[in-house]
Backbone as JSON, one array per atom type, in Angstrom:
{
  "sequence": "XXXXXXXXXXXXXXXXXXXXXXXXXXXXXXXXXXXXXXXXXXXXXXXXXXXXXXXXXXXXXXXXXXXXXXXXXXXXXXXXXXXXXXXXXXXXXXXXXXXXXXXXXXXXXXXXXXXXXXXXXXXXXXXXXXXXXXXXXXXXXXXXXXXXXXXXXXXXXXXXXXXXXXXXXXXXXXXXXXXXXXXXXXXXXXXXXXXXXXXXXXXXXXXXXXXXXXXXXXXXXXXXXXXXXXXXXXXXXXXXXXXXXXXXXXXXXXXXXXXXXXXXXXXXX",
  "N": [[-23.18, 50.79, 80.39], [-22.98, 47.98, 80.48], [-25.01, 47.45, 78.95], [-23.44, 48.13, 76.7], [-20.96, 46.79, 76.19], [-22.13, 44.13, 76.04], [-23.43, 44.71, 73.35], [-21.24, 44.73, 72.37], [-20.32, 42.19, 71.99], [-21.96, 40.51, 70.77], [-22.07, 41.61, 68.31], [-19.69, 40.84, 67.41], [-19.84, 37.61, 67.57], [-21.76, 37.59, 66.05], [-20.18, 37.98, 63.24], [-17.94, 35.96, 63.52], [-19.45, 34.4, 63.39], [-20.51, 34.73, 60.7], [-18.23, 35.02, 59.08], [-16.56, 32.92, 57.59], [-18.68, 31.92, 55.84], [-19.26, 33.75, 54.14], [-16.41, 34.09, 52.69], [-15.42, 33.86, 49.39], [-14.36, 30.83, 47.64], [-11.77, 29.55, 46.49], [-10.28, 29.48, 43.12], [-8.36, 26.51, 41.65], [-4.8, 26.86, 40.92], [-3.57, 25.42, 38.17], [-0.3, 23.91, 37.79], [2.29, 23.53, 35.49], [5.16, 21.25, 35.43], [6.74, 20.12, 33.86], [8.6, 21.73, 31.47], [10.61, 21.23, 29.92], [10.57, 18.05, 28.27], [11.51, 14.73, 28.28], [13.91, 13.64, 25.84], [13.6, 12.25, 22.62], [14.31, 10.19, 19.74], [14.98, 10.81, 16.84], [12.87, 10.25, 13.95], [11.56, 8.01, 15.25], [9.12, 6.64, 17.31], [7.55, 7.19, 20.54], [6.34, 7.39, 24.18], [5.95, 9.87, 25.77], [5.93, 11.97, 29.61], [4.11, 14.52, 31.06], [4.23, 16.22, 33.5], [2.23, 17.47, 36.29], [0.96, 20.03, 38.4], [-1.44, 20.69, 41.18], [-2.26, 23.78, 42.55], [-4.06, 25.52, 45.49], [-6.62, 24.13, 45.2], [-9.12, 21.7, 43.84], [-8.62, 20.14, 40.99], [-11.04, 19.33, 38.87], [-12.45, 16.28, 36.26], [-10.11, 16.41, 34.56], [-8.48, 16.95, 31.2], [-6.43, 16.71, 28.81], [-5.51, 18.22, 25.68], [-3.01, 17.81, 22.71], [-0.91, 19.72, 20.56], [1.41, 19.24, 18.23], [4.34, 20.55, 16.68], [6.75, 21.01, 13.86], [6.23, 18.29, 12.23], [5.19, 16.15, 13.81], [3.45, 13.55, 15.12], [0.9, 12.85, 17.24], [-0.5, 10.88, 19.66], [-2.85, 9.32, 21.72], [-3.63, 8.21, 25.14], [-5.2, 5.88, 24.87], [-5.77, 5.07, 22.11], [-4.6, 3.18, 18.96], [-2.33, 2.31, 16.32], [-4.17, 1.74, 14.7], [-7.0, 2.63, 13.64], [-8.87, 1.79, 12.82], [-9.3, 0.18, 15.43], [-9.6, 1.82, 17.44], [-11.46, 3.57, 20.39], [-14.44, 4.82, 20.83], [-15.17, 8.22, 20.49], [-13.11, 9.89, 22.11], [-11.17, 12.34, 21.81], [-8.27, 13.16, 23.93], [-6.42, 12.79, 26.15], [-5.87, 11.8, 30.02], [-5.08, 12.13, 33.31], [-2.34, 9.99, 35.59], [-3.48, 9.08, 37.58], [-5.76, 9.09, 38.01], [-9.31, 11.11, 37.14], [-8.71, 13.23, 38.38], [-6.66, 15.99, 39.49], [-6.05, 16.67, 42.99], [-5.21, 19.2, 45.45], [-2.03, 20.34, 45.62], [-1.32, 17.55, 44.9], [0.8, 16.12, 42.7], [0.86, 14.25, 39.64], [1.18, 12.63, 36.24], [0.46, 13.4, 32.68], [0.28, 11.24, 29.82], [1.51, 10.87, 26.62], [1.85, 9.92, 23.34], [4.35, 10.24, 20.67], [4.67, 10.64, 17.32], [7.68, 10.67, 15.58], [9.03, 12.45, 12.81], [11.94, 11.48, 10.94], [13.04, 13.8, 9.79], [13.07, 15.57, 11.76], [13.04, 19.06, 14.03], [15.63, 19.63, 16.02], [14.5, 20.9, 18.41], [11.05, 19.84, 19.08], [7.94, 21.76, 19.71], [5.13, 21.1, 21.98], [2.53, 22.07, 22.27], [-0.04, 22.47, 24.6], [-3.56, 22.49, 25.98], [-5.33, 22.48, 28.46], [-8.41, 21.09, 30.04], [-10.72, 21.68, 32.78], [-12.27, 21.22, 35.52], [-13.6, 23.52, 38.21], [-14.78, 24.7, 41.76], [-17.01, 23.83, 40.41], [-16.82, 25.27, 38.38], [-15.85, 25.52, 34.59], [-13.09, 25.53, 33.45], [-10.23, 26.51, 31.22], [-6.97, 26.27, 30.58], [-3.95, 27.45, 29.07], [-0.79, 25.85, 27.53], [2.9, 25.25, 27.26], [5.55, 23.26, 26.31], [8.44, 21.72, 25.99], [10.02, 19.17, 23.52], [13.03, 17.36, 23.3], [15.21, 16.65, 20.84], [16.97, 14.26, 19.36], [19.9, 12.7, 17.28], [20.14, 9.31, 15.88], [23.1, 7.63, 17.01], [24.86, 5.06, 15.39], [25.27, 2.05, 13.96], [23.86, 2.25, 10.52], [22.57, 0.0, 9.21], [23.06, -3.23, 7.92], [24.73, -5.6, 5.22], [23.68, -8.68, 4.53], [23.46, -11.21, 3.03], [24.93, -13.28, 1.2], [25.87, -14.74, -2.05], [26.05, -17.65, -3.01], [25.38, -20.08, -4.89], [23.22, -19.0, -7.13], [22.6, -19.82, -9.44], [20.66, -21.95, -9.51], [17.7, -22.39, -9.68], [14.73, -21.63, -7.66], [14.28, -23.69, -4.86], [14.81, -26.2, -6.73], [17.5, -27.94, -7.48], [17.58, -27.19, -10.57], [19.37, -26.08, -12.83], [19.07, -22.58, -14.18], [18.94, -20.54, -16.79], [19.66, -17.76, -16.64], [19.51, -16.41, -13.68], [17.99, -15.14, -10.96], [19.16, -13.06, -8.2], [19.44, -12.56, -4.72], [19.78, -10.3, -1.91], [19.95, -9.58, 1.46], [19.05, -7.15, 3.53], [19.72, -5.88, 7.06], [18.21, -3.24, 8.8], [19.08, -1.12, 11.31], [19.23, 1.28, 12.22], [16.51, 4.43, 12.98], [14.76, 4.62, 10.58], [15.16, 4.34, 7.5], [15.39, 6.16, 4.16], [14.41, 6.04, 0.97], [15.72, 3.77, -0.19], [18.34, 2.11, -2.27], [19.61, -0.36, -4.4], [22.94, -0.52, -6.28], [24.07, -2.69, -8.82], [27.39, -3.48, -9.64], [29.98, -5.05, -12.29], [33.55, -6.18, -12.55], [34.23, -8.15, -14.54], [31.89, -7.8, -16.79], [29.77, -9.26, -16.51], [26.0, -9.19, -18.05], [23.83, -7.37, -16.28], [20.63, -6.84, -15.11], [17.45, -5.17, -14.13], [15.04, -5.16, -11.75], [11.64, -4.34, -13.8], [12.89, -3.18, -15.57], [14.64, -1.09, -14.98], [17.15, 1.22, -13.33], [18.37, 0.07, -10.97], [17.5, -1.27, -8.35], [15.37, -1.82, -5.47], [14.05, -2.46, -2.24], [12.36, -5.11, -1.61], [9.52, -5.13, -0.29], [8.9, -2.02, 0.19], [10.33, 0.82, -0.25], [11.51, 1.85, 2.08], [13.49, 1.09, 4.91], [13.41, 0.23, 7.87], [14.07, 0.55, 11.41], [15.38, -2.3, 12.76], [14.0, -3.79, 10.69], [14.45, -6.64, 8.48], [14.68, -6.79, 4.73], [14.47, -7.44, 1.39], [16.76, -7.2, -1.27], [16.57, -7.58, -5.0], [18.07, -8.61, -7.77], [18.96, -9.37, -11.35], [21.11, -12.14, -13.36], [21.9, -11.87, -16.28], [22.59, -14.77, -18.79], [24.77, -15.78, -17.39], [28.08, -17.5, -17.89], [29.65, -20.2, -16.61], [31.46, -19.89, -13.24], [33.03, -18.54, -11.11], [32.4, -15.03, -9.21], [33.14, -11.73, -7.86], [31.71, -9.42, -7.52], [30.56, -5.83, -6.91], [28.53, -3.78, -5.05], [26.62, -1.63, -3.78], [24.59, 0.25, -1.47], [22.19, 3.04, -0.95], [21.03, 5.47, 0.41], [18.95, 7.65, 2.01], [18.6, 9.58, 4.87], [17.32, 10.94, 7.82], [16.91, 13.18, 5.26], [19.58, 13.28, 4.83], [22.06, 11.74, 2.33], [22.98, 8.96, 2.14], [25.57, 5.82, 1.62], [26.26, 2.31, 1.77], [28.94, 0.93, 0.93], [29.57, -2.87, -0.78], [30.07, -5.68, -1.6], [29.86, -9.49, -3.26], [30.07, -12.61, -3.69], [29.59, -14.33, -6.49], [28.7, -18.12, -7.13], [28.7, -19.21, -10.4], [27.72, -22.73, -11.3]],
  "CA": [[-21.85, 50.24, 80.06], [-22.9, 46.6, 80.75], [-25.3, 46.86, 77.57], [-22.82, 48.44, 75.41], [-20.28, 45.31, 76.06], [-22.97, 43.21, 75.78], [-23.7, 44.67, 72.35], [-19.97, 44.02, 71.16], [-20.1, 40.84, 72.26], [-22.81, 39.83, 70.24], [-21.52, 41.56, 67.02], [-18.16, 40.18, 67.56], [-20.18, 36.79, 67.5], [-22.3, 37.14, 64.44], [-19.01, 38.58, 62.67], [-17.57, 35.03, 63.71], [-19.94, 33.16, 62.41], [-20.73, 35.19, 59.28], [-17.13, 35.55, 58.17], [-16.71, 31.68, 56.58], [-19.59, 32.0, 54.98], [-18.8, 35.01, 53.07], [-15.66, 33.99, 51.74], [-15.24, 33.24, 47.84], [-13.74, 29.27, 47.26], [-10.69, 29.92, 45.72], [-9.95, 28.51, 42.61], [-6.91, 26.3, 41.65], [-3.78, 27.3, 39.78], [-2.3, 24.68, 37.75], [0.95, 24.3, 37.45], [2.84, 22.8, 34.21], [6.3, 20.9, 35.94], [7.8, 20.17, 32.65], [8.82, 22.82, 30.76], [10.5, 20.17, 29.03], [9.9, 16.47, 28.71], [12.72, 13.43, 27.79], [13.97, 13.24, 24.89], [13.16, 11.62, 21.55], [15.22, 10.06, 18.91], [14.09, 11.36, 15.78], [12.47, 8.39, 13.18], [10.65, 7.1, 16.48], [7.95, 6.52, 17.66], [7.94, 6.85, 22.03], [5.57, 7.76, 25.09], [6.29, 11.21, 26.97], [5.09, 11.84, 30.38], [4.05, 15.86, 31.35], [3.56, 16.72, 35.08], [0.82, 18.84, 36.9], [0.51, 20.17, 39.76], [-2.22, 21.82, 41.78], [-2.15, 24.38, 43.8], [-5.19, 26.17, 45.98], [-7.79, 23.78, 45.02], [-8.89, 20.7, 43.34], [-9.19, 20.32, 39.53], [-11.52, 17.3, 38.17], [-12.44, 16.12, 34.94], [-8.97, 16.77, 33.73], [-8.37, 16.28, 30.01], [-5.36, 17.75, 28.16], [-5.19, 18.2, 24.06], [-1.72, 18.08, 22.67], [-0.73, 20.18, 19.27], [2.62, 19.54, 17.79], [4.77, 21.64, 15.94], [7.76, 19.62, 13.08], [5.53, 17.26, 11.54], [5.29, 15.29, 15.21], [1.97, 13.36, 15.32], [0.49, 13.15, 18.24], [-1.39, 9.63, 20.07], [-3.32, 9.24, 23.11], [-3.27, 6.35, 25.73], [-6.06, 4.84, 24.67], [-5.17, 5.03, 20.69], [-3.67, 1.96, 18.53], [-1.92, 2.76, 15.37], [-4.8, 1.31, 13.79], [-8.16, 3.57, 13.03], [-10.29, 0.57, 13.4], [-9.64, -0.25, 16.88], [-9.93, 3.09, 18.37], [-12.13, 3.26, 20.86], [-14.53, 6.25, 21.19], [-14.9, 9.35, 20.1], [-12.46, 10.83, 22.41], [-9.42, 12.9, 21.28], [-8.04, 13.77, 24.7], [-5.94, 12.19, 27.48], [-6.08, 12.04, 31.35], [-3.94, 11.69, 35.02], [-2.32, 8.5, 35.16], [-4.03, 8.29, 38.82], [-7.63, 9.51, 37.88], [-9.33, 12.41, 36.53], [-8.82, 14.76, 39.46], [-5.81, 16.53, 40.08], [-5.75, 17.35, 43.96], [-4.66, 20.28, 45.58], [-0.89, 19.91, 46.47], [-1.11, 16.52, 44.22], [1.49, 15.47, 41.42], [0.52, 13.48, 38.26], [1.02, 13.26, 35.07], [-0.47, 12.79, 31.74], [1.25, 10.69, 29.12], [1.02, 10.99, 25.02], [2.9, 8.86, 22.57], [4.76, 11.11, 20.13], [5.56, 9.95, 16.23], [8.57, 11.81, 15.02], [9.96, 12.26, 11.79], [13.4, 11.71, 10.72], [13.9, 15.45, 10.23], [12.88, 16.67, 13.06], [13.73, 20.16, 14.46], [16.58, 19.94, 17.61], [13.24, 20.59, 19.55], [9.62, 20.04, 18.97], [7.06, 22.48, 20.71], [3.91, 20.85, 22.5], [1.28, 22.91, 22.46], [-1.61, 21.57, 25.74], [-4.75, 22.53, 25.8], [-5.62, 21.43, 29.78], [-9.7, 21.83, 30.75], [-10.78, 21.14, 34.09], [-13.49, 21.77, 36.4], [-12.83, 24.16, 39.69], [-15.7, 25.16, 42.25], [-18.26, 23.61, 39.7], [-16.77, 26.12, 37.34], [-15.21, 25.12, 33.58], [-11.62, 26.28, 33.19], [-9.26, 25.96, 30.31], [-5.43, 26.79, 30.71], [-2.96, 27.19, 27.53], [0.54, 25.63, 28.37], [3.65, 24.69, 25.87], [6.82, 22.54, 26.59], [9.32, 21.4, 24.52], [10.73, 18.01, 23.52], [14.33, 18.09, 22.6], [14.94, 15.55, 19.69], [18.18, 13.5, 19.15], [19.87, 12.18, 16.47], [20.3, 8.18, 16.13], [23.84, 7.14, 16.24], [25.66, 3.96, 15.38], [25.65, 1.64, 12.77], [22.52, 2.14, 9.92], [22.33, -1.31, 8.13], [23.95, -4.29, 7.32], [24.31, -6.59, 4.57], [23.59, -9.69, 5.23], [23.71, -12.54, 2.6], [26.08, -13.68, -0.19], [24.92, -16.1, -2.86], [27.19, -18.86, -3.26], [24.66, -20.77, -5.77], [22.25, -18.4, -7.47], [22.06, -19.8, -10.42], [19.93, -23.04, -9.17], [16.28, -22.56, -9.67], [14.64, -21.63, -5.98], [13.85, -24.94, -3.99], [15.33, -27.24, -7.01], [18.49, -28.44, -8.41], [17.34, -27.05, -11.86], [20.01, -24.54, -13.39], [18.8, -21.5, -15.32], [20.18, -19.89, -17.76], [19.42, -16.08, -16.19], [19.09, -16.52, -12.4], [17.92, -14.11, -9.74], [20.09, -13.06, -7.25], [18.85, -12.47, -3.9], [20.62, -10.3, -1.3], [19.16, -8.95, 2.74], [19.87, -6.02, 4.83], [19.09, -5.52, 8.28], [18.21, -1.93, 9.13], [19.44, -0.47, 12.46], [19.26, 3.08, 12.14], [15.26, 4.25, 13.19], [14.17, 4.44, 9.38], [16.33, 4.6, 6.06], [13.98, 6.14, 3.1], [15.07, 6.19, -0.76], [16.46, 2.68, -0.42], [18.39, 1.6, -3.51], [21.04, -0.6, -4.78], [22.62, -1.28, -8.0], [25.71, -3.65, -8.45], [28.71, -3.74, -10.93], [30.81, -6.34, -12.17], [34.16, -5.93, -13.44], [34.33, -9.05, -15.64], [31.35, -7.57, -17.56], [28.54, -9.97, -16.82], [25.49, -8.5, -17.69], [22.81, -7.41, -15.27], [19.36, -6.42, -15.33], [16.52, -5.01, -12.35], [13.24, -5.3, -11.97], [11.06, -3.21, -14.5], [14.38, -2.36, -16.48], [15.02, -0.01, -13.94], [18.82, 1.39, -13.32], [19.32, 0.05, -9.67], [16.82, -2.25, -7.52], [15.1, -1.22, -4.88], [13.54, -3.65, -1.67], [11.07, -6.33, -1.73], [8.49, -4.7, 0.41], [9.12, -0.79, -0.03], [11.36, 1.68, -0.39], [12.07, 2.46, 3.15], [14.07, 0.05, 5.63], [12.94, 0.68, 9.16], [15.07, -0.23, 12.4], [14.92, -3.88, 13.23], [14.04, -4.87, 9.57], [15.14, -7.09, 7.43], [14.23, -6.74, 3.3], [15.59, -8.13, 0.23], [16.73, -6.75, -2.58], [16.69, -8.78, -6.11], [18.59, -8.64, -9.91], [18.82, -10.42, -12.28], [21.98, -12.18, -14.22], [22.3, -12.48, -17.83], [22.91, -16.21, -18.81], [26.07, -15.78, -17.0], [28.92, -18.44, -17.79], [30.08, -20.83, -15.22], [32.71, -19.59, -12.76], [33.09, -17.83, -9.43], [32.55, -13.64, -9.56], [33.15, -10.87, -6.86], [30.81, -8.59, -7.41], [30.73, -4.68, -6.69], [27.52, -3.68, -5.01], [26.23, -0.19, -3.13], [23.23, 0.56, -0.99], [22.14, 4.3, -1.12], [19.64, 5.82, 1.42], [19.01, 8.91, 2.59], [18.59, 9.3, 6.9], [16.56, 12.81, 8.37], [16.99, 14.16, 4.57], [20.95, 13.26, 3.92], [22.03, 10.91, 1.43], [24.18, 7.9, 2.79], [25.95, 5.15, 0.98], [27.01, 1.6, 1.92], [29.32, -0.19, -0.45], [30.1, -4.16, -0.67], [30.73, -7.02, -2.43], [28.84, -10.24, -3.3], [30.14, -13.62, -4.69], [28.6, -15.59, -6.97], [29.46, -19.28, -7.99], [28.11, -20.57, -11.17], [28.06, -24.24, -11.37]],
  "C": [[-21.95, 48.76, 79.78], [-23.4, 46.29, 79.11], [-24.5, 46.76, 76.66], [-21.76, 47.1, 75.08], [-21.16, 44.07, 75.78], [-23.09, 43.3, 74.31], [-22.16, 44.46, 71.13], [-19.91, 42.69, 71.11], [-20.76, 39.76, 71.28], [-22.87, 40.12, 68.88], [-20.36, 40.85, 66.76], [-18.76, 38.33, 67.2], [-21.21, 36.67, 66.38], [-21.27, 37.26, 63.42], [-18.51, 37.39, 62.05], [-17.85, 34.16, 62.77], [-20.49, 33.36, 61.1], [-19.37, 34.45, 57.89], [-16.49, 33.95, 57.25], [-17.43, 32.05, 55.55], [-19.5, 32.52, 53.62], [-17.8, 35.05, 52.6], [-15.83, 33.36, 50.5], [-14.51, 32.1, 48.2], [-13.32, 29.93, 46.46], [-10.55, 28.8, 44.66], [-8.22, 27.77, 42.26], [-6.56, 26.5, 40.44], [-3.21, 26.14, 39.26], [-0.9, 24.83, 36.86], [1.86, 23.34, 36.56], [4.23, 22.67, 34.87], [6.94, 20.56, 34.85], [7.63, 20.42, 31.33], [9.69, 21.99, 29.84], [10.72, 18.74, 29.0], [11.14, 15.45, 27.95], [12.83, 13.57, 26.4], [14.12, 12.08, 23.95], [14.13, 11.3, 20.38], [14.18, 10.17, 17.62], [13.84, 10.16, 14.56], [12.01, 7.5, 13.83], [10.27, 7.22, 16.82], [7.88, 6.38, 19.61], [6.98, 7.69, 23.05], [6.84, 8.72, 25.62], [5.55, 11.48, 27.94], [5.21, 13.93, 30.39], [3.73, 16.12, 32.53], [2.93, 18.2, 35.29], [1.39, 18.76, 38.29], [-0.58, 21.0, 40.29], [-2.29, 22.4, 42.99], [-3.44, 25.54, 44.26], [-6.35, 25.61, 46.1], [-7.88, 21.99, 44.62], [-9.24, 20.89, 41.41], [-9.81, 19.34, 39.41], [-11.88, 17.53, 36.77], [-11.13, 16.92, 33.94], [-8.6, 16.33, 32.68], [-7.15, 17.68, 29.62], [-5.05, 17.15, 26.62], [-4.31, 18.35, 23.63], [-1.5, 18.42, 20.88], [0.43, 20.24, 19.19], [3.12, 19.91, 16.83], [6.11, 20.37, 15.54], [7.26, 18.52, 12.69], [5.23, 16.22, 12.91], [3.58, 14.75, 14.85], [1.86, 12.81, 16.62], [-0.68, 11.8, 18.64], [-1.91, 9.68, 21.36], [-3.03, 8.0, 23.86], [-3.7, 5.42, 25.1], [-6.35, 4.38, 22.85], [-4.72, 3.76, 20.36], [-3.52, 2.79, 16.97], [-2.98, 2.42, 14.38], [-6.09, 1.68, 13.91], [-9.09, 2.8, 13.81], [-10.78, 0.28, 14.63], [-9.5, 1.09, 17.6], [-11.33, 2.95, 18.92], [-13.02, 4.26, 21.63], [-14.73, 7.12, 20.49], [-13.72, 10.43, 20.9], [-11.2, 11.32, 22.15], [-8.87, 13.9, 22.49], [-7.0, 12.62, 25.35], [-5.9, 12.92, 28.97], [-4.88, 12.23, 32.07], [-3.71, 10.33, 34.23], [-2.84, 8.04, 36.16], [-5.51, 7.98, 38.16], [-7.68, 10.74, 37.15], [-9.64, 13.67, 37.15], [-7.47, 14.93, 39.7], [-5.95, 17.58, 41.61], [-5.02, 18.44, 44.45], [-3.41, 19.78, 45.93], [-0.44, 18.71, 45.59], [-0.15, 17.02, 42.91], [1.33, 14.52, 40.66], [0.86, 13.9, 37.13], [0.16, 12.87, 33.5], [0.94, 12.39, 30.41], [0.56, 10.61, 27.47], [2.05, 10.44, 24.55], [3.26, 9.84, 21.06], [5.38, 10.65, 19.13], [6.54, 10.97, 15.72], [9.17, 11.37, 13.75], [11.23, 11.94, 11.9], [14.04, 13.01, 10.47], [13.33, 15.92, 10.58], [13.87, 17.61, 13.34], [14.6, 19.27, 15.55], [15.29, 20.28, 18.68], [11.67, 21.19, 18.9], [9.01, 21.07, 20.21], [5.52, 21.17, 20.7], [3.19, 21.95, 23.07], [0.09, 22.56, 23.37], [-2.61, 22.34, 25.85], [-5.52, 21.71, 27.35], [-6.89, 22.37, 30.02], [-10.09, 21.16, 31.69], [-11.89, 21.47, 34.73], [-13.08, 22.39, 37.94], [-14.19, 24.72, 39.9], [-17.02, 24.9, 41.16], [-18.1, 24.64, 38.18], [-15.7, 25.54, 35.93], [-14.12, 26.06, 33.36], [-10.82, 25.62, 32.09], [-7.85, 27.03, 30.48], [-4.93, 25.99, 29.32], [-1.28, 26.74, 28.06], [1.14, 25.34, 26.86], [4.64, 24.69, 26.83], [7.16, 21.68, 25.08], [9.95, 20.16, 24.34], [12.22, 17.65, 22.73], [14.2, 16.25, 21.73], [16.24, 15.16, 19.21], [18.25, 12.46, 18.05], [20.15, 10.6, 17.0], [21.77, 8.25, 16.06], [24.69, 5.94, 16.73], [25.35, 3.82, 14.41], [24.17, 1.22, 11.98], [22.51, 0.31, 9.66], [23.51, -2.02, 8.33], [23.43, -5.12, 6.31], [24.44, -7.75, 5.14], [23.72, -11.0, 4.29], [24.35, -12.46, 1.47], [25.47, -14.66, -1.09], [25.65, -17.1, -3.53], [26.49, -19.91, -4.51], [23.44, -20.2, -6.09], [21.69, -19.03, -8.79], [21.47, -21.14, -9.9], [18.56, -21.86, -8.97], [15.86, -22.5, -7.7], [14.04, -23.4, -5.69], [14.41, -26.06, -4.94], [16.27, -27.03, -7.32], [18.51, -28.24, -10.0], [18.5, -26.12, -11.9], [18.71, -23.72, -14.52], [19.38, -20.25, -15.22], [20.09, -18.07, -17.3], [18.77, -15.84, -14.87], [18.9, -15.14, -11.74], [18.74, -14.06, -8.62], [19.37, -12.08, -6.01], [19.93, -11.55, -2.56], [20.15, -9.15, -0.2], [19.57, -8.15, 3.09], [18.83, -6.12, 5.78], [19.32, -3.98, 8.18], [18.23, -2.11, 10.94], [18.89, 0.49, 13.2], [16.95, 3.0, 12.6], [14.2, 4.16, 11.55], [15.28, 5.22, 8.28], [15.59, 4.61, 4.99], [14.94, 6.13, 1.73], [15.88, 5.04, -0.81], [16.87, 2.38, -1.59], [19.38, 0.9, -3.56], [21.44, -0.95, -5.97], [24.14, -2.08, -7.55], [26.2, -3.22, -10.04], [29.49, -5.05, -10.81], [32.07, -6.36, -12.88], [34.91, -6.87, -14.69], [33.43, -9.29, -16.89], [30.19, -8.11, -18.13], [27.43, -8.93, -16.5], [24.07, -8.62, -16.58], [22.04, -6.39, -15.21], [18.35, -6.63, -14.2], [15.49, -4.94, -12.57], [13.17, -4.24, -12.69], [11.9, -2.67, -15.03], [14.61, -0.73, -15.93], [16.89, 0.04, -14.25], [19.33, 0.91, -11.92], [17.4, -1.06, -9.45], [16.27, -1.87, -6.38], [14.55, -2.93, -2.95], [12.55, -3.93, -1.77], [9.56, -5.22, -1.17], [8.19, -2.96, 0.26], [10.36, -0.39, -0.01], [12.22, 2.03, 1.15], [12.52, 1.41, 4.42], [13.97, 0.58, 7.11], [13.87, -0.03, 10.36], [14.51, -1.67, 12.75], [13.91, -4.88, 12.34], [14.38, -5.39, 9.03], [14.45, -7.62, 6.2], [15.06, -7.5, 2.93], [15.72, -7.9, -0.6], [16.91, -7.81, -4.43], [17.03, -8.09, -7.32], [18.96, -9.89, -10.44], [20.26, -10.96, -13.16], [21.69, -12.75, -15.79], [22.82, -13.36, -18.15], [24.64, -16.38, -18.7], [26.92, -17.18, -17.3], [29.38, -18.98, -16.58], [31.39, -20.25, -14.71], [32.31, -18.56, -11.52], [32.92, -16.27, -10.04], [32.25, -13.02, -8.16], [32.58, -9.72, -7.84], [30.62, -7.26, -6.99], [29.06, -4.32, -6.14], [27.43, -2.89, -3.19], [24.78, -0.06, -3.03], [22.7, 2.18, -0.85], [21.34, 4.55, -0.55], [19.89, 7.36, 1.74], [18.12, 8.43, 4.65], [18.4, 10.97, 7.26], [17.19, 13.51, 7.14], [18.46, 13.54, 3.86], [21.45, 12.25, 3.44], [23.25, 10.01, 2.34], [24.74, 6.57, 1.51], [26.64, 3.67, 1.97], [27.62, 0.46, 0.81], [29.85, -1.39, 0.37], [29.98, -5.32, -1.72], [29.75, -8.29, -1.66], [30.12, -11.3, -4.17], [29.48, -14.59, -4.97], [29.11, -16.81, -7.73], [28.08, -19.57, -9.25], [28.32, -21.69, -11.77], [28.02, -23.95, -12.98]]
}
């Protein structure tokens, strides 16, 4: 009897110290916390953050690839809008702690997101998260969505009048077929198909760059928030005397055509 307790005793105690041993290391589940991420005003350019979490384990070497859907382009941290200074070969981003997501831990990873002006009501992000668990290479497929808002208030303004156009720039010279000079500020996040033409109803005539039918701005076609262009025409050896002026800006904004009309006076001495 004594042995036989003796002999549980002593399986019961290799059992003990077996049964660690012989368990599998579990790996971890990660878990994607936003299903969807702040929104974006569409025609702008803005950092989004994405939270992790892990649960069961640890993840390291965490990198996550981001594919967007609506023309969205897609930047990393370590990115600059400019080719040149990139730094690397890598097309990935991290944590914002490190590149381990702990078990139980919250982080997230952040991507800078260019959006069109007609953008869908909501972009899809497509992630691409690979990681390392128990020495083993894991890749998880995730998608969240970025809802996408229009801009609104006030696109543009005009901004200058030309009280003495017909003077020669920087002198006191007159001539006889002056340029007329006249700014907008843009607002709005980008205003494409910029154009303007003017009228006059006293019948002076007027002529645009490249004998065009309307004028377009100095720098391009497209007026971006928190620019200010300049558009330019030309008068026909206008006679001396004061004129109010008729004159319409035309843009289109995510696709739909807009219009701002106004008025210009011009003195000629």
């Amino acid at each position: 009897m004594k042995l036989r307790i003796t002999l549980l005793l002593v399986l019961a105690m290799i059992l003990a110290t077996a049964g660690p041993a012989m368990a599998a290391p579990k790996d971890v589940n990660i878990d994607l916390r936003s299903p969807k991420t702040a929104a974006v005003t569409a025609g702008t350019t803005a950092w989004v953050a994405i939270d992790w979490l892990a649960k069961g384990g640890d993840a390291d070497d965490f990198q996550v690839t981001v594919a967007a859907t609506g023309g969205v382009e897609v930047w990393y941290p370590y990115k600059t809008s400019n080719e040149a200074e990139w730094i690397g070969e890598e097309t990935f981003t991290s944590l914002w702690g490190d590149k381990m997501l702990s078990e139980s831990e919250l982080d997230f990873t952040a991507v800078r997101l260019q959006v069109p002006a007609d953008a869908p009501t909501f972009v899809d992000l497509e992630l691409t998260v690979e990681y390392s668990s128990n020495g083993q290479k894991k890749t998880d497929q995730f998608k969240t969505k970025v809802p996408i808002v229009q801009y609104e208030g006030q696109d543009l303004e005009q901004l200058s009048d030309a009280p003495a156009v017909a003077l020669a720039a920087a002198t006191a010279e007159t001539v006889a077929s002056p340029w007329v000079e006249v700014s907008y500020a843009g607002f709005a996040p980008v205003l494409e198909n910029f154009s303007v033409s003017v009228t006059d109803t006293a019948g002076l005539e007027i002529a645009y760059p490249l004998d065009g039918s309307s004028t377009s701005l100095s720098h391009n076609s497209t007026l971006e928030g928190g620019e200010t262009d300049f558009v330019a025409f030309k008068l026909i050896e206008p006679p001396p005397g004061t004129y109010e002026l008729a004159i319409e800006a035309t843009y289109t904004k995510g696709g739909t055509p807009f219009s701002l009309p106004g008025s210009l006076t011009i003195n000629i001495p």
